[in-house]
Amino acid sequence: AQKVTQAQTEISVVEKEDVTLDCVYETRDTTYYLFWYKQPPSGELVFLIRRNSFDEQNEISGRYSWNFQKSTSSFNFTITASQVVDSAVYFCALSEGDILTGGGNKLTFGTGTQLKVEL
Amino acid sequence: NAGVTQTPKFRVLKTGQSMTLLCAQDMNHEYMYWYRQDPGMGLRLIHYSVGEGTTAKGEVPDGYNVSRLKKQNFLLGLESAAPSQTSVYFCASSWGLYNEQFFGPGTRLTVL
């Protein structure tokens, strides 16, 4: 069974600090996808990034960057120069589908990390 | 485009009552999903559908039923609500097997 662990329940930082959110996953599949979602205080879930298991290149998008390491089964998310608007719960998720039976994209979510960015 | 919409946004039920949550998407997605979110537990998959007329069980299906009679709609039913079903329910849809899921705004359900 697949599993996603976000060991950091809550992180507090001061604005402009860099912060890394950890994500460790378990799966027996060779083909899988990893995702990060953001849930701001308003409650909606916002997609941030998708990464497939065959692409270990790190990705940067503005102040956001992601570090995918298959050797340690980790997919960590770093926010550089954090801002108050980054305050949210961040979820890491793992998707493995049963291609043979068309099982669909079943996401397994971690329990989330609450990030608080203060002035 | 409205994306994914959910009806209602809030609901309070008494134990034993039934209700149906409606999810609609206008993106022509094949896949649709129902999750519940509880404090400290992330989101857990209840049921999902890989196309019109199909449904399948997720991680926590007990006490819920679903139907996908039309491609754009995915209904979640509670036949006899229990306090343990107090939660925030999210619907989502996606293009395909490994694509990102688009989420609705959520329905906050309280069962007394």
Short mmCIF file of C-alpha atoms in Angstrom, two decimals:
data_model
loop_
_atom_site.label_atom_id
_atom_site.label_comp_id
_atom_site.label_asym_id
_atom_site.label_seq_id
_atom_site.Cartn_x
_atom_site.Cartn_y
_atom_site.Cartn_z
CA ALA A 1 0.00 0.00 0.00
CA GLN A 2 1.18 3.49 -0.72
CA LYS A 3 1.90 5.93 2.06
CA VAL A 4 2.91 9.56 2.36
CA THR A 5 4.51 10.98 5.49
CA GLN A 6 4.73 14.65 6.33
CA ALA A 7 6.44 14.60 9.68
CA GLN A 8 6.27 18.34 10.23
CA THR A 9 2.83 19.12 11.61
CA GLU A 10 3.38 22.85 11.95
CA ILE A 11 6.16 25.25 11.01
CA SER A 12 6.39 28.91 11.97
CA VAL A 13 8.79 31.27 10.25
CA VAL A 14 9.33 34.99 10.02
CA GLU A 15 8.71 36.62 6.68
CA LYS A 16 11.64 36.41 4.25
CA GLU A 17 13.00 33.26 5.82
CA ASP A 18 13.45 30.19 3.64
CA VAL A 19 11.48 27.12 4.67
CA THR A 20 11.51 23.48 3.55
CA LEU A 21 8.54 21.18 3.87
CA ASP A 22 9.44 17.50 3.96
CA CYS A 23 7.62 14.68 2.22
CA VAL A 24 8.57 11.01 2.34
CA TYR A 25 6.61 8.40 0.41
CA GLU A 26 6.32 4.64 0.11
CA THR A 27 5.23 2.73 -2.95
CA ARG A 28 5.96 -0.56 -4.67
CA ASP A 29 5.13 0.79 -8.10
CA THR A 30 7.80 1.88 -10.53
CA THR A 31 5.44 4.33 -12.19
CA TYR A 32 3.92 6.93 -9.93
CA TYR A 33 3.39 10.64 -9.61
CA LEU A 34 3.97 13.01 -6.74
CA PHE A 35 2.04 16.19 -6.13
CA TRP A 36 2.00 19.18 -3.86
CA TYR A 37 -1.21 21.02 -3.05
CA LYS A 38 -1.76 24.19 -1.06
CA GLN A 39 -4.80 24.77 1.14
CA PRO A 40 -5.01 28.42 2.23
CA PRO A 41 -7.27 29.50 5.10
CA SER A 42 -10.14 29.89 2.64
CA GLY A 43 -10.20 26.11 2.34
CA GLU A 44 -9.84 25.38 -1.35
CA LEU A 45 -7.10 23.05 -2.59
CA VAL A 46 -4.71 24.54 -5.10
CA PHE A 47 -2.48 22.41 -7.29
CA LEU A 48 1.21 23.40 -7.18
CA ILE A 49 3.25 20.75 -8.96
CA ARG A 50 3.27 17.25 -10.39
CA ARG A 51 6.37 15.12 -10.79
CA ASN A 52 6.61 11.66 -12.34
CA SER A 53 8.81 8.89 -11.02
CA PHE A 54 11.11 8.95 -14.03
CA ASP A 55 12.03 12.59 -13.78
CA GLU A 56 14.34 13.42 -10.90
CA GLN A 57 15.23 16.88 -12.06
CA ASN A 58 14.64 19.55 -9.49
CA GLU A 59 12.15 22.21 -10.42
CA ILE A 60 11.99 25.89 -9.62
CA SER A 61 9.00 28.15 -10.07
CA GLY A 62 9.56 31.62 -8.76
CA ARG A 63 10.08 31.37 -5.01
CA TYR A 64 9.07 27.71 -5.01
CA SER A 65 11.40 24.80 -5.62
CA TRP A 66 11.07 21.06 -5.35
CA ASN A 67 13.72 18.42 -4.69
CA PHE A 68 12.83 14.89 -5.77
CA GLN A 69 15.17 12.11 -4.64
CA LYS A 70 14.16 8.54 -5.43
CA SER A 71 17.07 7.16 -3.42
CA THR A 72 15.53 8.52 -0.22
CA SER A 73 11.88 8.44 -1.42
CA SER A 74 11.54 12.12 -0.73
CA PHE A 75 9.92 15.02 -2.52
CA ASN A 76 10.66 18.14 -0.50
CA PHE A 77 9.27 21.60 -1.13
CA THR A 78 11.20 24.80 -0.41
CA ILE A 79 9.79 28.30 -0.28
CA THR A 80 12.44 30.98 -0.60
CA ALA A 81 11.93 34.37 1.03
CA SER A 82 8.60 33.36 2.52
CA GLN A 83 5.68 35.78 2.59
CA VAL A 84 2.60 36.05 4.77
CA VAL A 85 0.50 34.92 1.80
CA ASP A 86 2.34 31.59 1.89
CA SER A 87 0.59 30.77 5.16
CA ALA A 88 -1.43 27.65 4.44
CA VAL A 89 -1.56 23.92 4.89
CA TYR A 90 0.58 22.13 2.33
CA PHE A 91 -0.17 18.58 1.29
CA CYS A 92 2.10 16.16 -0.45
CA ALA A 93 0.32 13.39 -2.36
CA LEU A 94 1.24 10.21 -4.20
CA SER A 95 -0.62 8.75 -7.12
CA GLU A 96 -0.27 5.24 -8.40
CA GLY A 97 -2.73 3.91 -10.91
CA ASP A 98 -3.54 0.41 -11.97
CA ILE A 99 -3.06 0.81 -15.70
CA LEU A 100 -4.07 -2.77 -16.44
CA THR A 101 -7.48 -2.41 -14.85
CA GLY A 102 -7.83 1.32 -15.41
CA GLY A 103 -8.00 1.90 -11.70
CA GLY A 104 -7.80 5.61 -11.98
CA ASN A 105 -5.70 8.27 -10.39
CA LYS A 106 -5.99 7.49 -6.70
CA LEU A 107 -4.25 10.09 -4.65
CA THR A 108 -2.91 9.26 -1.22
CA PHE A 109 -2.38 12.41 0.79
CA GLY A 110 -0.04 13.10 3.62
CA THR A 111 -1.48 14.65 6.76
CA GLY A 112 -0.27 18.10 5.76
CA THR A 113 2.09 20.71 7.15
CA GLN A 114 0.64 23.93 8.53
CA LEU A 115 2.95 26.78 7.56
CA LYS A 116 2.62 30.07 9.42
CA VAL A 117 4.55 33.03 8.12
CA GLU A 118 4.63 35.98 10.48
CA LEU A 119 5.76 39.54 10.03
CA ASN B 1 -15.75 27.99 -16.77
CA ALA B 2 -16.91 27.20 -13.25
CA GLY B 3 -14.49 24.28 -12.83
CA VAL B 4 -15.70 21.97 -10.07
CA THR B 5 -18.71 23.01 -8.05
CA GLN B 6 -20.27 21.39 -5.00
CA THR B 7 -23.74 21.67 -3.56
CA PRO B 8 -24.48 22.42 -0.76
CA LYS B 9 -21.65 24.33 0.94
CA PHE B 10 -22.86 23.61 4.46
CA ARG B 11 -25.30 21.11 5.95
CA VAL B 12 -26.34 19.97 9.39
CA LEU B 13 -28.00 16.57 9.74
CA LYS B 14 -29.39 14.57 12.59
CA THR B 15 -28.20 11.02 13.12
CA GLY B 16 -30.07 8.67 10.82
CA GLN B 17 -31.04 11.26 8.22
CA SER B 18 -30.01 10.88 4.62
CA MET B 19 -28.66 13.35 2.12
CA THR B 20 -26.96 13.65 -1.23
CA LEU B 21 -23.99 15.84 -2.09
CA LEU B 22 -23.76 16.96 -5.69
CA CYS B 23 -20.54 17.54 -7.57
CA ALA B 24 -20.47 19.00 -11.06
CA GLN B 25 -17.56 19.69 -13.40
CA ASP B 26 -17.54 21.48 -16.73
CA MET B 27 -14.08 20.43 -17.91
CA ASN B 28 -15.17 17.19 -19.60
CA HIS B 29 -13.00 15.16 -17.22
CA GLU B 30 -13.35 11.40 -17.21
CA TYR B 31 -12.25 10.86 -13.64
CA MET B 32 -14.09 12.11 -10.57
CA TYR B 33 -13.46 11.58 -6.87
CA TRP B 34 -14.94 12.15 -3.45
CA TYR B 35 -12.67 12.79 -0.47
CA ARG B 36 -13.26 13.59 3.14
CA GLN B 37 -10.94 15.78 5.18
CA ASP B 38 -10.67 15.38 8.92
CA PRO B 39 -8.31 17.24 11.26
CA GLY B 40 -4.86 15.73 11.33
CA MET B 41 -5.69 13.08 8.74
CA GLY B 42 -5.28 14.80 5.41
CA LEU B 43 -7.72 13.85 2.68
CA ARG B 44 -8.98 10.31 2.32
CA LEU B 45 -10.57 8.89 -0.79
CA ILE B 46 -14.16 7.68 -0.34
CA HIS B 47 -15.20 6.63 -3.86
CA TYR B 48 -14.12 7.46 -7.35
CA SER B 49 -15.25 7.05 -10.94
CA VAL B 50 -13.22 6.47 -14.09
CA GLY B 51 -16.06 7.35 -16.43
CA GLU B 52 -19.79 7.74 -16.84
CA GLY B 53 -21.64 4.80 -15.36
CA THR B 54 -18.66 3.53 -13.35
CA THR B 55 -17.83 3.78 -9.67
CA ALA B 56 -15.27 2.19 -7.39
CA LYS B 57 -14.44 2.12 -3.71
CA GLY B 58 -11.66 4.17 -2.23
CA GLU B 59 -10.01 4.01 1.15
CA VAL B 60 -13.03 4.78 3.36
CA PRO B 61 -16.21 3.79 1.46
CA ASP B 62 -18.35 2.45 4.33
CA GLY B 63 -21.55 4.39 4.92
CA TYR B 64 -21.45 6.12 1.53
CA ASN B 65 -22.80 5.40 -1.92
CA VAL B 66 -22.10 7.16 -5.20
CA SER B 67 -23.51 7.41 -8.67
CA ARG B 68 -22.19 8.77 -11.96
CA LEU B 69 -25.16 8.80 -14.31
CA LYS B 70 -23.83 11.74 -16.29
CA LYS B 71 -20.21 12.43 -17.11
CA GLN B 72 -20.29 15.87 -15.56
CA ASN B 73 -21.94 14.87 -12.27
CA PHE B 74 -20.83 12.71 -9.37
CA LEU B 75 -23.23 12.23 -6.46
CA LEU B 76 -22.28 11.18 -2.94
CA GLY B 77 -25.04 9.76 -0.77
CA LEU B 78 -25.30 9.15 2.93
CA GLU B 79 -28.20 6.79 3.60
CA SER B 80 -28.14 6.98 7.40
CA ALA B 81 -25.84 9.68 8.66
CA ALA B 82 -23.67 9.10 11.72
CA PRO B 83 -21.68 11.57 13.84
CA SER B 84 -18.48 9.92 12.53
CA GLN B 85 -19.37 11.31 9.12
CA THR B 86 -18.98 14.87 10.34
CA SER B 87 -16.29 16.16 8.02
CA VAL B 88 -15.45 18.41 5.11
CA TYR B 89 -16.13 16.70 1.80
CA PHE B 90 -14.22 17.54 -1.34
CA CYS B 91 -15.02 16.53 -4.87
CA ALA B 92 -12.32 16.49 -7.53
CA SER B 93 -11.92 15.67 -11.19
CA SER B 94 -9.04 14.98 -13.56
CA TRP B 95 -8.33 14.34 -17.22
CA GLY B 96 -6.67 11.03 -16.79
CA LEU B 97 -4.72 8.57 -14.79
CA TYR B 98 -1.87 10.71 -13.62
CA ASN B 99 -3.06 14.22 -14.20
CA GLU B 100 -3.54 16.78 -11.48
CA GLN B 101 -6.91 16.82 -9.82
CA PHE B 102 -9.05 19.92 -9.70
CA PHE B 103 -10.95 20.32 -6.47
CA GLY B 104 -14.28 21.84 -5.61
CA PRO B 105 -14.68 24.31 -2.73
CA GLY B 106 -15.81 21.66 -0.25
CA THR B 107 -18.97 20.87 1.72
CA ARG B 108 -18.91 21.15 5.49
CA LEU B 109 -21.21 18.50 6.96
CA THR B 110 -22.11 18.22 10.62
CA VAL B 111 -24.03 15.21 11.92
CA LEU B 112 -25.56 15.70 15.36
#
